[in-house]
Short mmCIF file of C-alpha atoms in Angstrom, two decimals:
data_model
loop_
_atom_site.label_atom_id
_atom_site.label_comp_id
_atom_site.label_asym_id
_atom_site.label_seq_id
_atom_site.Cartn_x
_atom_site.Cartn_y
_atom_site.Cartn_z
CA MET A 1 0.04 -0.06 -0.04
CA ALA A 2 1.32 3.39 -0.98
CA ARG A 3 1.97 5.87 1.87
CA ARG A 4 -1.01 8.27 2.52
CA ILE A 5 -0.97 11.83 1.88
CA GLU A 6 -3.25 14.06 4.07
CA VAL A 7 -5.78 16.23 2.28
CA LYS A 8 -7.91 18.22 4.58
CA HIS A 9 -11.40 19.60 4.18
CA LEU A 10 -12.02 18.13 0.65
CA LYS A 11 -15.34 16.45 0.19
CA ILE A 12 -14.84 14.49 -3.13
CA ALA A 13 -17.16 12.28 -5.12
CA VAL A 14 -16.59 10.28 -8.35
CA ALA A 15 -19.43 9.83 -10.97
CA GLY A 16 -19.19 6.95 -13.31
CA GLY A 17 -18.71 3.13 -13.12
CA GLY A 18 -16.09 2.32 -15.70
CA SER A 19 -12.48 1.54 -15.71
CA TRP A 20 -11.10 5.19 -15.30
CA ALA A 21 -13.68 6.04 -12.59
CA THR A 22 -12.58 2.89 -10.82
CA ALA A 23 -8.93 3.78 -11.16
CA LEU A 24 -9.73 7.39 -9.91
CA VAL A 25 -11.48 5.81 -6.76
CA LYS A 26 -8.47 3.67 -6.17
CA MET A 27 -6.11 6.73 -6.35
CA LEU A 28 -8.23 8.97 -4.16
CA CYS A 29 -8.82 6.33 -1.58
CA GLU A 30 -5.06 6.30 -0.96
CA ASN A 31 -5.62 9.74 0.69
CA LEU A 32 -9.05 10.29 1.49
CA GLU A 33 -10.89 8.89 4.73
CA ASN A 34 -14.21 9.10 2.73
CA LEU A 35 -15.21 9.30 -0.96
CA GLY A 36 -18.52 9.32 -2.67
CA TRP A 37 -19.13 7.16 -5.52
CA TRP A 38 -22.07 7.26 -7.95
CA MET A 39 -22.77 4.67 -10.56
CA ARG A 40 -25.94 3.84 -12.45
CA ASN A 41 -25.56 0.04 -12.14
CA ALA A 42 -27.33 -0.98 -8.99
CA GLN A 43 -25.94 -4.58 -9.30
CA ALA A 44 -22.42 -3.33 -9.62
CA VAL A 45 -22.97 -1.34 -6.32
CA GLN A 46 -24.17 -4.32 -4.62
CA HIS A 47 -21.36 -6.55 -5.89
CA ILE A 48 -18.76 -3.84 -4.74
CA GLU A 49 -20.22 -3.62 -1.13
CA MET A 50 -20.18 -7.35 -0.76
CA LYS A 51 -17.06 -8.37 -2.72
CA LYS A 52 -14.83 -5.26 -2.73
CA HIS A 53 -14.37 -5.32 -6.38
CA ASN A 54 -15.99 -3.88 -9.44
CA PRO A 55 -17.31 -6.78 -11.33
CA ASN A 56 -17.21 -5.16 -14.67
CA TYR A 57 -13.86 -3.07 -14.70
CA LEU A 58 -10.47 -3.46 -13.18
CA SER A 59 -11.91 -6.35 -11.14
CA ALA A 60 -8.41 -7.27 -9.65
CA VAL A 61 -8.50 -4.02 -7.72
CA GLU A 62 -9.56 -4.43 -4.08
CA LEU A 63 -11.58 -1.40 -3.02
CA PRO A 64 -11.56 -0.04 0.58
CA ILE A 65 -15.23 -0.32 1.32
CA ASP A 66 -15.08 1.36 4.73
CA ARG A 67 -13.89 4.67 2.94
CA LEU A 68 -16.56 4.56 0.26
CA THR A 69 -20.20 5.81 0.20
CA LEU A 70 -21.62 4.19 -2.95
CA SER A 71 -25.08 5.11 -4.27
CA THR A 72 -27.20 4.89 -7.57
CA ASP A 73 -28.57 8.24 -6.43
CA LEU A 74 -26.61 11.07 -7.85
CA ASN A 75 -28.39 13.87 -5.98
CA ARG A 76 -27.53 12.11 -2.69
CA ILE A 77 -23.67 11.95 -3.68
CA ALA A 78 -23.69 15.34 -5.09
CA ALA A 79 -25.31 16.83 -1.98
CA GLU A 80 -22.78 15.32 0.31
CA SER A 81 -19.88 16.51 -1.84
CA ASP A 82 -18.26 19.81 -2.62
CA CYS A 83 -16.13 18.24 -5.43
CA ILE A 84 -17.42 16.01 -8.07
CA ILE A 85 -15.21 14.18 -10.54
CA PHE A 86 -17.03 13.16 -13.59
CA ALA A 87 -15.77 9.95 -15.46
CA ILE A 88 -18.79 9.34 -17.59
CA PRO A 89 -18.51 8.70 -21.21
CA ALA A 90 -19.19 12.15 -23.10
CA ALA A 91 -22.08 10.72 -25.21
CA PHE A 92 -23.85 9.65 -21.91
CA LEU A 93 -23.19 12.68 -19.76
CA THR A 94 -26.48 14.61 -20.76
CA PRO A 95 -28.81 11.74 -19.82
CA ALA A 96 -26.99 10.97 -16.73
CA LEU A 97 -27.50 14.72 -15.36
CA GLU A 98 -31.16 14.70 -16.28
CA GLU A 99 -31.96 13.34 -12.86
CA LEU A 100 -29.71 15.83 -11.02
CA GLY A 101 -31.55 18.55 -8.99
CA VAL A 102 -28.45 19.70 -6.89
CA PRO A 103 -26.97 22.83 -8.50
CA LEU A 104 -23.44 22.17 -9.76
CA LYS A 105 -22.64 25.78 -9.96
CA GLU A 106 -22.02 25.48 -6.22
CA LYS A 107 -19.60 22.63 -6.56
CA VAL A 108 -16.03 22.34 -7.76
CA VAL A 109 -16.61 20.16 -10.93
CA VAL A 110 -13.84 18.20 -12.40
CA SER A 111 -13.83 16.60 -15.80
CA ALA A 112 -12.00 13.21 -16.15
CA ILE A 113 -13.91 12.76 -19.44
CA LYS A 114 -11.99 12.63 -22.73
CA GLY A 115 -14.59 13.41 -25.35
CA ILE A 116 -17.06 15.86 -26.65
CA VAL A 117 -20.72 16.14 -25.79
CA PRO A 118 -22.76 15.44 -28.84
CA GLU A 119 -25.41 17.90 -27.73
CA GLY A 120 -23.96 21.15 -29.16
CA ASN A 121 -20.59 19.74 -29.96
CA ARG A 122 -18.84 20.99 -26.74
CA ILE A 123 -15.93 20.00 -24.82
CA ILE A 124 -17.01 18.88 -21.22
CA GLY A 125 -15.84 22.26 -19.47
CA GLN A 126 -17.72 24.36 -21.91
CA TYR A 127 -20.90 22.08 -21.49
CA PHE A 128 -20.73 22.45 -17.63
CA ILE A 129 -20.49 26.14 -18.04
CA ASP A 130 -23.23 26.59 -20.55
CA GLU A 131 -25.72 24.04 -19.18
CA GLN A 132 -24.96 23.77 -15.43
CA GLY A 133 -23.65 27.47 -14.89
CA VAL A 134 -20.36 26.17 -13.24
CA PRO A 135 -17.95 29.23 -12.87
CA ARG A 136 -14.70 28.88 -14.82
CA ASP A 137 -12.56 29.13 -11.87
CA ARG A 138 -14.51 26.23 -10.25
CA LEU A 139 -13.88 23.92 -13.25
CA ALA A 140 -11.06 21.44 -13.53
CA VAL A 141 -9.84 18.96 -15.87
CA ILE A 142 -7.76 15.67 -15.25
CA THR A 143 -5.65 14.27 -18.05
CA GLY A 144 -2.79 11.83 -18.58
CA PRO A 145 -0.75 10.19 -19.73
CA CYS A 146 -2.32 7.61 -17.58
CA HIS A 147 -3.97 4.15 -18.37
CA ALA A 148 -6.47 2.80 -15.76
CA GLU A 149 -4.96 -0.64 -16.17
CA GLU A 150 -1.50 0.58 -15.20
CA VAL A 151 -3.14 2.33 -12.10
CA ALA A 152 -4.60 -0.99 -11.09
CA LEU A 153 -1.13 -2.33 -11.20
CA GLU A 154 0.37 0.60 -9.23
CA LYS A 155 2.86 1.31 -12.13
CA LEU A 156 4.24 4.75 -11.86
CA SER A 157 1.73 6.96 -13.65
CA TYR A 158 1.43 10.87 -14.33
CA LEU A 159 -1.52 12.99 -14.20
CA THR A 160 -2.09 16.73 -14.97
CA VAL A 161 -4.78 18.81 -13.21
CA ALA A 162 -5.73 22.13 -15.21
CA CYS A 163 -7.80 24.69 -13.45
CA GLU A 164 -7.63 28.49 -13.65
CA ASN A 165 -7.88 28.51 -9.82
CA GLN A 166 -4.37 27.09 -8.85
CA ARG A 167 -5.56 26.57 -5.11
CA ILE A 168 -8.14 24.27 -6.46
CA ALA A 169 -5.85 22.50 -8.87
CA LYS A 170 -3.32 21.93 -6.09
CA LYS A 171 -5.92 20.34 -3.81
CA ILE A 172 -7.07 17.94 -6.40
CA ALA A 173 -3.55 17.15 -7.45
CA ARG A 174 -2.70 16.42 -3.89
CA ALA A 175 -5.65 14.14 -3.29
CA LEU A 176 -4.57 12.05 -6.35
CA ARG A 177 -0.92 11.89 -5.77
CA SER A 178 0.81 8.79 -4.09
CA ASP A 179 3.94 6.65 -4.41
CA TYR A 180 2.68 5.56 -7.95
CA ILE A 181 0.99 8.63 -9.05
CA GLN A 182 2.90 11.87 -10.00
CA THR A 183 0.90 15.03 -10.40
CA LYS A 184 1.36 18.65 -11.83
CA ILE A 185 -0.88 21.50 -12.40
CA SER A 186 -1.69 23.72 -15.18
CA THR A 187 -4.17 26.57 -16.01
CA ASP A 188 -4.96 25.43 -19.64
CA ILE A 189 -8.25 23.89 -19.19
CA TYR A 190 -9.57 24.07 -22.80
CA GLY A 191 -6.12 23.20 -24.36
CA ALA A 192 -5.94 20.06 -21.97
CA GLU A 193 -9.49 19.08 -22.90
CA TYR A 194 -9.11 19.41 -26.53
CA ALA A 195 -5.85 17.54 -26.55
CA ALA A 196 -7.48 14.70 -24.71
CA VAL A 197 -10.14 14.60 -27.40
CA LEU A 198 -7.69 14.80 -30.27
CA LYS A 199 -5.27 12.25 -28.99
CA ASN A 200 -8.16 9.58 -29.10
CA VAL A 201 -8.72 10.38 -32.72
CA TYR A 202 -5.03 9.97 -33.50
CA ALA A 203 -4.91 6.75 -31.63
CA ILE A 204 -7.58 5.47 -33.97
CA ALA A 205 -5.52 6.32 -36.96
CA ALA A 206 -2.27 4.64 -35.45
CA GLY A 207 -4.53 1.50 -34.66
CA ILE A 208 -5.89 1.51 -38.26
CA ALA A 209 -2.36 1.91 -39.81
CA HIS A 210 -0.92 -1.03 -37.45
CA SER A 211 -3.65 -3.34 -38.57
CA LEU A 212 -2.77 -2.69 -42.22
CA GLY A 213 0.75 -3.50 -41.80
CA TYR A 214 2.38 -0.01 -41.43
CA GLY A 215 5.32 -0.32 -39.14
CA ASP A 216 7.03 1.68 -36.50
CA ASN A 217 8.76 4.00 -38.96
CA PHE A 218 5.34 4.97 -40.30
CA GLN A 219 3.80 5.39 -36.81
CA ALA A 220 6.55 7.72 -35.89
CA VAL A 221 5.86 9.94 -38.86
CA LEU A 222 2.16 9.77 -38.29
CA LEU A 223 2.48 10.90 -34.58
CA SER A 224 5.12 13.58 -35.44
CA ASN A 225 2.53 15.05 -37.97
CA ALA A 226 -0.25 14.49 -35.37
CA ILE A 227 1.41 16.58 -32.58
CA ARG A 228 1.81 19.37 -35.18
CA GLU A 229 -1.69 19.09 -36.26
CA MET A 230 -2.77 19.18 -32.50
CA SER A 231 -0.65 22.31 -32.07
CA ARG A 232 -2.24 24.16 -34.99
CA PHE A 233 -5.72 23.22 -33.82
CA LEU A 234 -5.15 24.40 -30.10
CA ALA A 235 -3.67 27.61 -31.26
CA ALA A 236 -6.84 28.20 -33.33
CA VAL A 237 -9.32 27.35 -30.74
CA HIS A 238 -7.64 28.56 -27.64
CA PRO A 239 -4.67 30.79 -28.51
CA ILE A 240 -2.60 31.03 -25.33
CA GLU A 241 1.17 30.28 -24.72
CA ARG A 242 1.50 26.42 -24.01
CA ASP A 243 4.40 23.92 -24.57
CA ILE A 244 2.87 21.21 -26.73
CA LYS A 245 5.75 18.86 -25.66
CA ASP A 246 4.22 18.69 -22.25
CA LEU A 247 2.63 15.67 -20.63
CA ALA A 248 -0.90 16.67 -21.23
CA TYR A 249 -0.38 17.11 -24.95
CA LEU A 250 2.53 15.16 -26.27
CA GLY A 251 2.72 12.69 -23.43
CA ASP A 252 -0.83 11.64 -23.58
CA LEU A 253 -0.84 11.56 -27.30
CA LEU A 254 2.02 8.98 -27.15
CA VAL A 255 0.65 6.68 -24.64
CA THR A 256 -2.72 6.53 -26.21
CA ALA A 257 -1.38 5.85 -29.66
CA TYR A 258 1.23 3.30 -28.62
CA SER A 259 -0.26 1.50 -25.62
CA SER A 260 -1.70 -1.93 -25.87
CA PHE A 261 -4.12 -0.78 -23.14
CA SER A 262 -5.53 1.89 -25.45
CA ARG A 263 -9.11 1.19 -26.32
CA ASN A 264 -8.93 3.85 -29.20
CA ARG A 265 -5.91 2.13 -30.73
CA MET A 266 -7.77 -1.20 -30.10
CA PHE A 267 -10.88 0.27 -31.95
CA GLY A 268 -8.78 1.34 -34.88
CA ASN A 269 -7.10 -1.85 -35.05
CA MET A 270 -10.50 -3.62 -35.62
CA ILE A 271 -11.66 -0.96 -38.07
CA GLY A 272 -8.45 -1.57 -40.27
CA LYS A 273 -9.24 -5.29 -40.08
CA GLY A 274 -12.52 -4.84 -41.67
CA TYR A 275 -14.93 -4.54 -38.62
CA THR A 276 -17.92 -2.22 -38.87
CA VAL A 277 -18.16 0.42 -36.19
CA ARG A 278 -20.89 -1.32 -34.53
CA ALA A 279 -19.26 -4.68 -34.49
CA ALA A 280 -16.08 -3.14 -33.12
CA GLN A 281 -18.11 -1.39 -30.33
CA LEU A 282 -19.95 -4.60 -29.59
CA GLU A 283 -16.85 -6.77 -29.34
CA MET A 284 -14.84 -4.17 -27.31
CA ASN A 285 -17.71 -3.78 -24.72
CA MET A 286 -16.15 -0.41 -23.96
CA ILE A 287 -16.64 3.14 -25.18
CA ALA A 288 -14.03 4.32 -27.62
CA GLU A 289 -14.35 8.20 -27.32
CA GLY A 290 -12.45 8.87 -30.37
CA TYR A 291 -15.30 7.62 -32.44
CA TYR A 292 -17.55 10.33 -31.25
CA ALA A 293 -14.55 12.78 -31.16
CA ALA A 294 -13.88 12.42 -34.86
CA SER A 295 -17.27 13.89 -35.82
CA GLY A 296 -16.90 16.70 -33.30
CA ILE A 297 -13.52 17.64 -34.23
CA GLN A 298 -14.48 17.66 -37.99
CA GLN A 299 -17.25 20.18 -37.18
CA VAL A 300 -14.86 22.26 -35.17
CA LYS A 301 -11.97 22.32 -37.77
CA GLU A 302 -14.35 23.36 -40.51
CA ALA A 303 -15.70 26.04 -38.55
CA HIS A 304 -11.96 27.45 -38.11
CA GLY A 305 -10.91 26.44 -41.66
CA LEU A 306 -8.21 24.23 -40.52
CA LYS A 307 -6.36 21.56 -42.65
CA MET A 308 -6.06 18.41 -40.45
CA PRO A 309 -5.23 15.50 -42.87
CA ILE A 310 -4.99 12.89 -40.05
CA ALA A 311 -8.17 13.76 -38.37
CA SER A 312 -10.09 14.10 -41.72
CA ALA A 313 -8.75 10.73 -42.66
CA VAL A 314 -10.27 9.18 -39.59
CA TYR A 315 -13.52 10.89 -40.03
CA SER A 316 -13.77 9.77 -43.68
CA ILE A 317 -13.33 6.17 -42.61
CA LEU A 318 -15.64 6.20 -39.58
CA TYR A 319 -18.37 8.35 -40.94
CA GLY A 320 -17.77 8.58 -44.73
CA GLY A 321 -17.57 4.89 -45.41
CA LYS A 322 -14.16 5.23 -47.04
CA SER A 323 -11.69 2.20 -47.34
CA PRO A 324 -9.18 2.24 -44.61
CA GLU A 325 -6.48 0.88 -47.01
CA ASP A 326 -7.05 3.68 -49.61
CA THR A 327 -7.48 6.41 -47.06
CA ILE A 328 -4.22 5.67 -45.04
CA GLU A 329 -2.48 5.11 -48.36
CA MET A 330 -3.45 8.46 -49.57
CA LEU A 331 -2.68 10.02 -46.11
CA SER A 332 0.83 8.71 -46.13
CA THR A 333 1.58 10.69 -49.27
CA THR A 334 0.76 13.97 -47.29
CA LEU A 335 2.86 13.40 -44.26
CA ASP A 336 6.28 14.90 -43.82
#
């Protein structure tokens, strides 16, 4: 067990029942005496309370039940917390919040979601500002590079907490930090969120290319172009000074595009092998956020008049019915 770091006066809850939510719960329980945890699945809640394991995700992780307040009632969890970390797939966020009566504008809201909300095509932070009235200085974002599976194994991992209020960022970072989790803080909430969205799209491209037989040399060129494409995009949608080589941008891109744990790379692999989108989703039994993100990013880039060959290639394969073989071959002639 990692040494505990004291975090006083911080009532935190996690919303979500998947692998990333479970990993966040594991990390936070290293430091917090009590943690709220909402998930929709009542059977999963009962199983965790009885067996101390999430039956569906990271099932090898033993969860400290004595520190958890589990519930399928989001209002209860929200009412008892002053900081809520959302780890719900972006496509399901709006339906999940329909039952919420507790005002989120009075909370610190943290997004650990790496996607775009389909309703209005907004990143999570903007959605919470527009729809829930959350003040910008009470909004935070958690990004990697960090895979839930490696958190489960307590392998050294890294997180970035972005918030315009650095006092809040430091508190959240401290709550997550342990012997196997290193944290840093940032003020670039929009850049961190868009980077987390884009890296999933690029990981799908990497997976498709891998399944088609393209090797490491091509992957290196692909990702070199991807980080430059990301840099141009971020400069257009949120033009502030940032180091694109930082962990939240380049670091998260690399781990998502290369790792065998990456569900977006896995999804791309399956698409390259000839699976339909629906068939790949059913076999994975997990959400590949990059699928939804490809459509959202396409709309944003068109609105800004940006040229993004890699993102466009993924979109044309997933939504335009284009051949993966022909599309990646054509893409390869544009990379430098």
